[in-house]
Tab-separated table of C-alpha atoms in Angstrom:
chain	number	residue	atom	x	y	z
A	113	UNK	CA	-9.440	0.183	-17.480
A	114	UNK	CA	-8.369	-1.196	-14.138
A	115	UNK	CA	-9.985	-0.293	-10.854
A	116	UNK	CA	-8.668	-0.449	-7.306
A	117	UNK	CA	-10.869	-0.180	-4.226
A	118	UNK	CA	-9.450	0.153	-0.728
A	119	UNK	CA	-11.219	-0.697	2.513
A	120	UNK	CA	-10.505	-1.302	6.178
A	121	UNK	CA	-9.619	2.194	7.386
A	122	UNK	CA	-10.845	3.215	10.837
A	123	UNK	CA	-10.224	5.425	13.870
A	124	UNK	CA	-8.168	3.642	16.512
A	125	UNK	CA	-5.982	4.328	19.521
A	126	UNK	CA	-2.199	4.089	19.684
A	127	UNK	CA	-0.916	0.553	19.711
A	128	UNK	CA	-3.878	-0.853	17.812
A	129	UNK	CA	-3.757	-2.877	14.592
A	130	UNK	CA	-5.720	-2.620	11.372
A	131	UNK	CA	-5.820	-4.592	8.139
A	132	UNK	CA	-6.411	-2.656	4.936
A	133	UNK	CA	-7.500	-4.314	1.695
A	134	UNK	CA	-7.036	-3.335	-1.934
A	135	UNK	CA	-9.328	-5.130	-4.359
A	136	UNK	CA	-8.315	-5.004	-8.022
A	137	UNK	CA	-10.520	-5.511	-11.081
A	138	UNK	CA	-10.291	-4.901	-14.805
A	139	UNK	CA	-6.566	-5.510	-15.139
A	140	UNK	CA	-4.210	-8.438	-15.627
A	141	UNK	CA	-3.615	-8.607	-11.887
A	142	UNK	CA	-0.836	-11.206	-12.036
A	143	UNK	CA	1.305	-8.854	-14.158
A	144	UNK	CA	1.175	-5.975	-11.701
A	145	UNK	CA	3.002	-5.018	-8.562
A	146	UNK	CA	0.801	-3.312	-5.959
A	147	UNK	CA	2.033	-0.478	-3.795
A	148	UNK	CA	0.581	1.246	-0.744
A	149	UNK	CA	1.080	4.950	-0.249
A	150	UNK	CA	0.248	7.344	2.594
A	151	UNK	CA	-1.140	10.801	1.922
A	152	UNK	CA	-1.064	13.242	4.825
A	153	UNK	CA	-2.677	16.679	4.246
A	154	UNK	CA	-0.034	19.274	3.468
A	155	UNK	CA	2.683	16.695	2.902
A	156	UNK	CA	4.009	14.853	-0.112
A	157	UNK	CA	2.576	11.408	-0.711
A	158	UNK	CA	4.993	8.730	0.509
A	159	UNK	CA	5.449	5.065	-0.211
A	160	UNK	CA	4.688	2.550	2.534
A	161	UNK	CA	5.068	-0.938	1.060
A	162	UNK	CA	4.998	-2.735	-2.266
A	163	UNK	CA	4.558	-6.348	-3.300
A	164	UNK	CA	5.431	-7.867	-6.665
A	165	UNK	CA	3.450	-10.584	-8.399
A	166	UNK	CA	6.004	-13.180	-7.226
A	167	UNK	CA	5.595	-12.089	-3.599
A	168	UNK	CA	8.789	-10.051	-3.210
A	169	UNK	CA	8.239	-7.109	-0.851
A	170	UNK	CA	9.788	-3.789	0.026
A	171	UNK	CA	8.931	-1.574	2.999
A	172	UNK	CA	9.750	2.075	3.538
A	173	UNK	CA	10.842	3.771	6.747
A	174	UNK	CA	8.795	3.034	9.864
A	175	UNK	CA	6.738	0.436	8.018
A	176	UNK	CA	9.659	-1.960	8.330
A	177	UNK	CA	9.017	-4.365	11.175
A	178	UNK	CA	5.493	-3.043	11.859
A	179	UNK	CA	3.499	-3.477	8.664
A	180	UNK	CA	3.005	-6.594	6.549
A	181	UNK	CA	1.916	-6.545	2.905
A	182	UNK	CA	0.557	-9.695	1.282
A	183	UNK	CA	-1.410	-10.635	-1.800
A	184	UNK	CA	-3.949	-13.264	-2.730
A	185	UNK	CA	-3.683	-13.674	-6.463
A	186	UNK	CA	-6.790	-15.827	-6.605
A	187	UNK	CA	-8.865	-13.068	-4.995
A	188	UNK	CA	-6.998	-10.196	-6.721
A	189	UNK	CA	-6.614	-8.603	-3.313
A	190	UNK	CA	-3.619	-7.118	-1.553
A	191	UNK	CA	-3.746	-6.542	2.188
A	192	UNK	CA	-1.669	-4.246	4.365
A	193	UNK	CA	-1.537	-5.221	8.032
A	194	UNK	CA	-0.762	-2.228	10.221
A	195	UNK	CA	0.570	-3.030	13.688
A	196	UNK	CA	1.426	-0.861	16.695
A	197	UNK	CA	-0.185	2.146	15.049
A	198	UNK	CA	0.957	5.592	16.152
A	199	UNK	CA	-0.538	9.072	15.589
A	200	UNK	CA	2.048	9.755	12.867
A	201	UNK	CA	0.523	6.884	10.861
A	202	UNK	CA	-2.668	8.923	10.446
A	203	UNK	CA	-3.628	9.674	6.858
A	204	UNK	CA	-5.195	8.384	3.671
A	205	UNK	CA	-3.811	5.007	2.593
A	206	UNK	CA	-3.947	4.571	-1.169
A	207	UNK	CA	-3.096	1.499	-3.226
A	208	UNK	CA	-1.740	1.655	-6.754
A	209	UNK	CA	-0.869	-0.852	-9.473
A	210	UNK	CA	2.170	-0.875	-11.700
A	211	UNK	CA	2.798	-3.273	-14.586
A	212	UNK	CA	5.904	-5.295	-13.848
A	213	UNK	CA	8.005	-5.722	-10.705
A	214	UNK	CA	8.841	-2.796	-8.426
A	215	UNK	CA	11.118	-4.336	-5.768
A	216	UNK	CA	14.190	-4.443	-8.080
A	217	UNK	CA	14.224	-0.662	-7.690
A	218	UNK	CA	14.623	-1.090	-3.919
A	219	UNK	CA	13.813	2.087	-1.956
A	220	UNK	CA	13.231	4.057	-5.193
A	221	UNK	CA	10.036	2.189	-6.026
A	222	UNK	CA	7.728	5.019	-4.758
A	223	UNK	CA	9.157	7.261	-7.511
A	224	UNK	CA	8.087	4.884	-10.293
A	225	UNK	CA	5.040	5.602	-12.416
A	226	UNK	CA	2.038	3.604	-11.235
A	227	UNK	CA	-0.701	2.996	-13.787
A	228	UNK	CA	-3.830	2.732	-11.669
A	229	UNK	CA	-4.773	4.345	-8.369
A	230	UNK	CA	-7.505	3.831	-5.814
A	231	UNK	CA	-9.353	6.512	-3.869
A	232	UNK	CA	-7.889	5.593	-0.515
A	233	UNK	CA	-9.093	4.578	2.922
A	234	UNK	CA	-8.648	6.811	5.979
A	235	UNK	CA	-6.730	5.720	9.059
A	236	UNK	CA	-6.839	7.919	12.145
A	237	UNK	CA	-4.757	7.102	15.210
A	238	UNK	CA	-5.265	8.944	18.483
A	239	UNK	CA	-3.216	8.879	21.653
């Protein structure tokens, strides 16, 4: 069974940047697209960004123009660079893996079934 482990979360002030990592093991990494989701207490989990195995990307909402998702297939790691962080970006960032491409579904990709999920890494942004 596959395993995903996130890291890089921290407490920062508005305007700061962070880079989150998602390390995958136990799955055929090159066959999976990797998505990042944000879980805020009391709210529905929402998609942030996804990257396919060929490097195609899709960003959701305020992530466009601020966040950058990339993958290193040799290291089986996907990173999410968060720039100009704001308090509304606070929450648990979770990565998930889905067999096959996700970007052909455009903005509907967060509704797809993802096969493996990590535990998340917390990002807290203060004014």
